[in-house]
CSV table of C-alpha atoms in Angstrom, one decimal:
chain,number,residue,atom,x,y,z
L,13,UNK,CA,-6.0,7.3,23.8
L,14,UNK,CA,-2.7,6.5,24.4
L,15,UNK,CA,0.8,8.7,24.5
L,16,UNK,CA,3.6,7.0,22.6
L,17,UNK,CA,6.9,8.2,22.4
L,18,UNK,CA,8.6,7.9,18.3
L,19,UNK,CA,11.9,6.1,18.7
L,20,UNK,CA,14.6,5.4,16.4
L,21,UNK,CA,14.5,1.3,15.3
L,22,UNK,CA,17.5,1.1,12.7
L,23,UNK,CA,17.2,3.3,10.1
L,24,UNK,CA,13.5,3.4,10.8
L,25,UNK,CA,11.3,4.9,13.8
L,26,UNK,CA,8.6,2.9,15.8
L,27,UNK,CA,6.1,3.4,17.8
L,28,UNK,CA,5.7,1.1,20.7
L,29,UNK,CA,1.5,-0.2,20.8
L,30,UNK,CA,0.3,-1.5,24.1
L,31,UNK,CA,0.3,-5.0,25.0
L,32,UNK,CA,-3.2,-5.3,25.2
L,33,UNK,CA,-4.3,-3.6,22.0
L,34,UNK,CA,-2.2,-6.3,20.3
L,35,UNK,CA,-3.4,-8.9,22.4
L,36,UNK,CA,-7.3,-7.8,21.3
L,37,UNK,CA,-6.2,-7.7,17.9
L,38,UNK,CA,-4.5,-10.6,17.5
L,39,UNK,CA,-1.5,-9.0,16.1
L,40,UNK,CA,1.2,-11.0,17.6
L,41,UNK,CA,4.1,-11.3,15.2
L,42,UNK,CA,1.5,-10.6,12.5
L,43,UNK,CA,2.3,-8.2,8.9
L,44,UNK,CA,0.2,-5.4,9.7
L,45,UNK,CA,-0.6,-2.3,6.4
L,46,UNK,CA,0.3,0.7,7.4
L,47,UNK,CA,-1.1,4.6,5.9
L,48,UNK,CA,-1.2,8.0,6.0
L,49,UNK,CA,-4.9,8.6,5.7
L,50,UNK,CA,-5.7,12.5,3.7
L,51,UNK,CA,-6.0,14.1,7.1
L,52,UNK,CA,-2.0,13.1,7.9
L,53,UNK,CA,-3.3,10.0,10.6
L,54,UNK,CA,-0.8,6.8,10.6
L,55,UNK,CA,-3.4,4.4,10.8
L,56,UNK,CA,-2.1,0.5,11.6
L,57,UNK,CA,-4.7,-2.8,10.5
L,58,UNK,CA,-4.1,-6.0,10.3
L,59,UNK,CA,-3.9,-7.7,6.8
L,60,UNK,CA,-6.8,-9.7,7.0
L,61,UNK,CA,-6.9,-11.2,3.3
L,62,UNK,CA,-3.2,-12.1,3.0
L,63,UNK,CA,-1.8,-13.7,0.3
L,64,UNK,CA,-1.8,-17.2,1.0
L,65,UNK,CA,1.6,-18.0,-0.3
L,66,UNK,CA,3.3,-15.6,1.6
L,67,UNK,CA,4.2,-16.5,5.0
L,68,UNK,CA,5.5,-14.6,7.9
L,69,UNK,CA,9.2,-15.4,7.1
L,70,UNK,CA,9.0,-13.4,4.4
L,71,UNK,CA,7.2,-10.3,5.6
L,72,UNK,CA,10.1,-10.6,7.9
L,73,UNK,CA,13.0,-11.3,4.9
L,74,UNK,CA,11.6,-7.9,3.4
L,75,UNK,CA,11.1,-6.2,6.5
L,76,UNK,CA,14.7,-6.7,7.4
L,77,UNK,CA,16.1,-5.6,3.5
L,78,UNK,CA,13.7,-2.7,3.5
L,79,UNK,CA,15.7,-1.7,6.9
L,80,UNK,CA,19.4,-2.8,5.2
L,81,UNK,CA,19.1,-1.4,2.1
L,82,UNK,CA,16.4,1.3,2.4
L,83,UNK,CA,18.6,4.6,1.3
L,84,UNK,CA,20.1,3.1,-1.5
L,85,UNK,CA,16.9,1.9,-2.8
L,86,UNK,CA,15.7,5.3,-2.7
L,87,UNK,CA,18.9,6.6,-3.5
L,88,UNK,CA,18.5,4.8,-7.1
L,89,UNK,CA,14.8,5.5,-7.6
L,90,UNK,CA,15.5,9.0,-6.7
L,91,UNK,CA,18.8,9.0,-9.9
């Protein structure tokens, strides 16, 4: 077990994961799903069936509108 400390990435939060977790995982600069399992657990796993015509670059394109343009998305689906 490890103690993390939430900080504030944008208008997101993050967790920082040790080095050599992702190292054993092999999730350097990889898309990774993340849940909320029913007992309220963030559980982080590597996508291990992605898509094959989606490539990192993207992940990263949507990662970065998601953070842009978040509240206003939600803002309209919540209208």
């Amino acid at each position: 077990m490890e103690v993390r400390k939430v900080f504030k990435a944008g208008n997101s939060f993050a967790v920082s994961i040790p080095a050599d977790w992702v190292r054993e995982m092999h999730l350097e600069e990889q898309p990774v799903e993340v849940t909320r399992n029913e007992q309220g657990e963030i559980v982080v796993r590597p996508i291990t069936s992605p898509v094959s015509h989606i490539t990192p670059k993207f992940y990263e394109a949507v990662d970065r509108f998601v953070t842009e343009y978040g509240d206003i998305l939600k803002g309209l689906a919540d209208r």
